[in-house]
Amino acid sequence: MRRQLCGMGVSDGTVVGTVAWFTASPAEPSPAPRPASTSASHEKARFQAAREHVRDRLQSLAATITGEARDILEATGLMATDPALATAVERRIDQGASAERATWDAGQDIAAQFEHLGGYLADRAPDVRDVRNRILGELAGTPAPGLPQPGHPFVLVALDLAPADTATLDPAVILAIVTEDGGAQSHTAILARSLGIPAVVGLESISEIADGQEVLVDGAGGTVVVNPAAADHRMALSWAEEQSRRVPYTGVATFRSGQPVTLLANVGGPQEAIAAARLGATGVGLFRTEFCFLGSTHESSVDQQRRLYRKVLEQFAGGRVTVRTLDAGADKPLAFLTGTDEANPALGVRGFRTSVHHEDVLRRQLDAIVAAGEGLDLELGVMAPMVATVAEARRFASLCREAGVTRTGIMIEIPSAALSAEPILHEVDFVSLGTNDLAQYTMAADRELAALNHLTDPWQPPLLRLVKLVAEAGARARADGRPGQVGVCGEAAADPALAVVLLGLGVTSLSMTARALAPVSAAVSSVALADAHRLANEVLAAEDASTARETVSRFLAPRSGQDDRPPDAPAQPH
Amino acid sequence: MPTTTARVASAAGLHARPASVFVSTASTFDAIITIALGDGPAVDAKSILQVMGLGAGQGATVRITATGADAEAALASLAEVVQSDLDA
């Protein structure tokens, strides 16, 4: 009989598969005192041997992997022989408990304390229970808990997965993950998303799922269906078809008429950079560095910054990466840079403006960026956010030159900068249009206010007229022998139809969330450059955003059908 | 009793890898070693569970105390671990 269970969907995707339960954790040992015939010293010796075995095994497992998972496994290995755990276990043995019961209770106490303390420690509680279970398995002489190996792809079902288990998950055999514990940011959720495995966590009625049963897992809706019906199978099938229809981005985009187009990715840190590279990105048009600092109470050292930036840069060897200096302020305050007492933070001391009083912070960041790029075959550029005047652009360019930056640019987010694009491009090598803020400042409409979404619509003709102005300034700079590159790194670039318009307006590169690369590339390849120019002119003449949008979708629709739908990418912070 | 103080340099604080390195280093000495956050209660420096439980974040000051033959050497090594950025 079909039964639907509800949890929390944390990684998209719909699949049907056979359940394999994670090797069950050891059962709770009897609370009865151990038989009088077994001595305390015998029980302690058994515990000693078991914990050392577990430590050795975790350490050798750690040696086979790298990165964060390895660090976690090493820490877990140390927990096995932790003196605090040993003291707690031995005290219980002295009071008459068996080695099994003493281990069970002591581990449970520590895990509960960690959960009570919250935050990072609460996230480590499963590791403590994992160590406890491994010691119990060792005491019982049963195999260590681990991943099932049924010999075919399966849906992994578990009460909880410790990092020691998830470190070795293979997306080729694991169709989906379902756990009882966990939240949206649990390590299981994060890992599932990064591996692209559909996942549902927090499924309280998980005990209703039996080993070997057929289930449907809907990682978007957060449901698990036991004994799926024909309609469920069709749902999974249509998801699989949708996936296979998605033409992946190959790293190259061209108009139908043959002209190449530069498409780049927006990233905010090493994990996103890795994901973007996997989605075909060969370069980055916007690396938002403030996302590496949010939540810090003080500035990271040059060396820490260098290491973090390098992890992003090294993903794009042979390509181009544009790093944006700290864009603190407004919706992204940083304790060490921005004040909290501004009446209008969006119009306040933010972005490049913070460098008036904190030039040293910017200088150190530029040093870190240059150091991060050393020895890499990379076209590295640096740009400043929130520049309003030619003088600011000149000052930034001179700071960059002093630090040894070879490609210098600024963001154009303020109408005054768009109107000054021509003289600004005498000072810097490139500009990048941040359409989200440019819309907000052009239309005097808060981009966070849902009620004003129609005004901050990136299809607003006045906004696109500013883009045109900047693109023309770039063309004149290039005709003059200067670099004069004009990019767009706002959300507008991720809309396939609008991307065509932006290129038609004369923009030289588009940078977007990596998931939009494939649909944007498909839209561009469906039109000729001359069509893009014509569409751009029609849009500039349109009275409002919806007319502009209709004009382009009417032209694109019959050519490429539904493949050109805007991606369901989340709104880009920008 | 030989005592020293040190500021935590790692961005993650005395958690994860930095905590593992600290505890592994402490365990190589015979001395009895404790660590406390500021003026808080002292815990066993050889226990990863207790060291993580301190919740010492980046920039926090910790007090390390050791007794035993190699106490001075232990303090020097451990202060260095705390003051190094181990997040690499």
PDB file of C-alpha atoms in Angstrom, chain B:
ATOM      1  CA  MET B   1      53.248  25.817  38.473  1.00  0.00           C
ATOM      2  CA  PRO B   2      54.556  26.844  35.044  1.00  0.00           C
ATOM      3  CA  THR B   3      51.829  28.725  33.192  1.00  0.00           C
ATOM      4  CA  THR B   4      51.617  30.566  29.911  1.00  0.00           C
ATOM      5  CA  THR B   5      48.923  32.377  27.960  1.00  0.00           C
ATOM      6  CA  ALA B   6      48.397  32.453  24.205  1.00  0.00           C
ATOM      7  CA  ARG B   7      45.930  33.874  21.695  1.00  0.00           C
ATOM      8  CA  VAL B   8      44.139  31.503  19.334  1.00  0.00           C
ATOM      9  CA  ALA B   9      45.222  32.293  15.753  1.00  0.00           C
ATOM     10  CA  SER B  10      43.208  29.766  13.705  1.00  0.00           C
ATOM     11  CA  ALA B  11      40.034  31.101  12.121  1.00  0.00           C
ATOM     12  CA  ALA B  12      38.105  28.013  13.255  1.00  0.00           C
ATOM     13  CA  GLY B  13      39.272  28.501  16.862  1.00  0.00           C
ATOM     14  CA  LEU B  14      40.372  25.467  18.889  1.00  0.00           C
ATOM     15  CA  HIS B  15      38.020  23.205  16.961  1.00  0.00           C
ATOM     16  CA  ALA B  16      38.426  20.629  14.214  1.00  0.00           C
ATOM     17  CA  ARG B  17      42.005  20.424  12.975  1.00  0.00           C
ATOM     18  CA  PRO B  18      43.546  22.974  15.363  1.00  0.00           C
ATOM     19  CA  ALA B  19      42.054  21.052  18.322  1.00  0.00           C
ATOM     20  CA  SER B  20      43.397  17.743  16.960  1.00  0.00           C
ATOM     21  CA  VAL B  21      46.881  19.183  16.532  1.00  0.00           C
ATOM     22  CA  PHE B  22      46.799  20.720  20.009  1.00  0.00           C
ATOM     23  CA  VAL B  23      45.672  17.496  21.707  1.00  0.00           C
ATOM     24  CA  SER B  24      48.076  15.326  19.701  1.00  0.00           C
ATOM     25  CA  THR B  25      50.948  17.638  20.675  1.00  0.00           C
ATOM     26  CA  ALA B  26      49.932  17.683  24.349  1.00  0.00           C
ATOM     27  CA  SER B  27      49.788  13.882  24.355  1.00  0.00           C
ATOM     28  CA  THR B  28      53.479  13.632  23.417  1.00  0.00           C
ATOM     29  CA  PHE B  29      54.480  15.075  26.829  1.00  0.00           C
ATOM     30  CA  ASP B  30      54.542  13.296  30.182  1.00  0.00           C
ATOM     31  CA  ALA B  31      53.566  16.435  32.088  1.00  0.00           C
ATOM     32  CA  ILE B  32      50.033  16.880  33.365  1.00  0.00           C
ATOM     33  CA  ILE B  33      48.710  19.739  31.247  1.00  0.00           C
ATOM     34  CA  THR B  34      45.534  21.763  31.533  1.00  0.00           C
ATOM     35  CA  ILE B  35      44.033  24.509  29.405  1.00  0.00           C
ATOM     36  CA  ALA B  36      41.478  27.147  30.356  1.00  0.00           C
ATOM     37  CA  LEU B  37      39.617  29.806  28.399  1.00  0.00           C
ATOM     38  CA  GLY B  38      40.451  33.174  30.015  1.00  0.00           C
ATOM     39  CA  ASP B  39      39.796  32.795  33.751  1.00  0.00           C
ATOM     40  CA  GLY B  40      37.443  29.848  33.231  1.00  0.00           C
ATOM     41  CA  PRO B  41      37.836  26.327  34.656  1.00  0.00           C
ATOM     42  CA  ALA B  42      40.876  24.324  33.523  1.00  0.00           C
ATOM     43  CA  VAL B  43      40.380  21.121  31.486  1.00  0.00           C
ATOM     44  CA  ASP B  44      42.645  18.261  30.428  1.00  0.00           C
ATOM     45  CA  ALA B  45      44.763  19.397  27.460  1.00  0.00           C
ATOM     46  CA  LYS B  46      45.038  15.788  26.284  1.00  0.00           C
ATOM     47  CA  SER B  47      41.246  15.425  25.884  1.00  0.00           C
ATOM     48  CA  ILE B  48      39.877  16.466  22.499  1.00  0.00           C
ATOM     49  CA  LEU B  49      36.346  16.368  23.908  1.00  0.00           C
ATOM     50  CA  GLN B  50      37.223  18.841  26.668  1.00  0.00           C
ATOM     51  CA  VAL B  51      39.421  21.068  24.509  1.00  0.00           C
ATOM     52  CA  MET B  52      36.676  21.405  21.878  1.00  0.00           C
ATOM     53  CA  GLY B  53      34.184  21.953  24.692  1.00  0.00           C
ATOM     54  CA  LEU B  54      36.069  25.102  25.772  1.00  0.00           C
ATOM     55  CA  GLY B  55      34.653  26.881  22.733  1.00  0.00           C
ATOM     56  CA  ALA B  56      37.832  28.951  22.290  1.00  0.00           C
ATOM     57  CA  GLY B  57      37.306  31.021  19.143  1.00  0.00           C
ATOM     58  CA  GLN B  58      39.810  32.908  17.048  1.00  0.00           C
ATOM     59  CA  GLY B  59      41.419  35.718  19.060  1.00  0.00           C
ATOM     60  CA  ALA B  60      40.482  34.171  22.429  1.00  0.00           C
ATOM     61  CA  THR B  61      43.161  34.028  25.122  1.00  0.00           C
ATOM     62  CA  VAL B  62      43.826  30.616  26.686  1.00  0.00           C
ATOM     63  CA  ARG B  63      45.840  29.806  29.798  1.00  0.00           C
ATOM     64  CA  ILE B  64      47.945  26.634  29.678  1.00  0.00           C
ATOM     65  CA  THR B  65      49.409  25.112  32.860  1.00  0.00           C
ATOM     66  CA  ALA B  66      51.738  22.123  33.116  1.00  0.00           C
ATOM     67  CA  THR B  67      53.361  20.116  35.915  1.00  0.00           C
ATOM     68  CA  GLY B  68      56.021  17.477  35.431  1.00  0.00           C
ATOM     69  CA  ALA B  69      59.560  17.028  34.183  1.00  0.00           C
ATOM     70  CA  ASP B  70      58.911  18.312  30.670  1.00  0.00           C
ATOM     71  CA  ALA B  71      56.428  21.030  31.685  1.00  0.00           C
ATOM     72  CA  GLU B  72      58.418  23.951  30.284  1.00  0.00           C
ATOM     73  CA  ALA B  73      58.943  22.266  26.930  1.00  0.00           C
ATOM     74  CA  ALA B  74      55.258  21.354  26.769  1.00  0.00           C
ATOM     75  CA  LEU B  75      54.171  24.940  27.399  1.00  0.00           C
ATOM     76  CA  ALA B  76      56.494  26.272  24.706  1.00  0.00           C
ATOM     77  CA  SER B  77      55.238  23.770  22.111  1.00  0.00           C
ATOM     78  CA  LEU B  78      51.569  24.220  22.957  1.00  0.00           C
ATOM     79  CA  ALA B  79      51.719  28.028  22.966  1.00  0.00           C
ATOM     80  CA  GLU B  80      53.213  27.811  19.503  1.00  0.00           C
ATOM     81  CA  VAL B  81      50.395  25.526  18.322  1.00  0.00           C
ATOM     82  CA  VAL B  82      47.747  27.905  19.669  1.00  0.00           C
ATOM     83  CA  GLN B  83      49.402  30.927  18.081  1.00  0.00           C
ATOM     84  CA  SER B  84      49.790  29.279  14.647  1.00  0.00           C
ATOM     85  CA  ASP B  85      47.123  29.432  11.992  1.00  0.00           C
ATOM     86  CA  LEU B  86      46.319  25.775  11.436  1.00  0.00           C
ATOM     87  CA  ASP B  87      43.401  26.178   9.053  1.00  0.00           C
ATOM     88  CA  ALA B  88      45.546  25.728   5.984  1.00  0.00           C
TER      89      ALA B  88
END
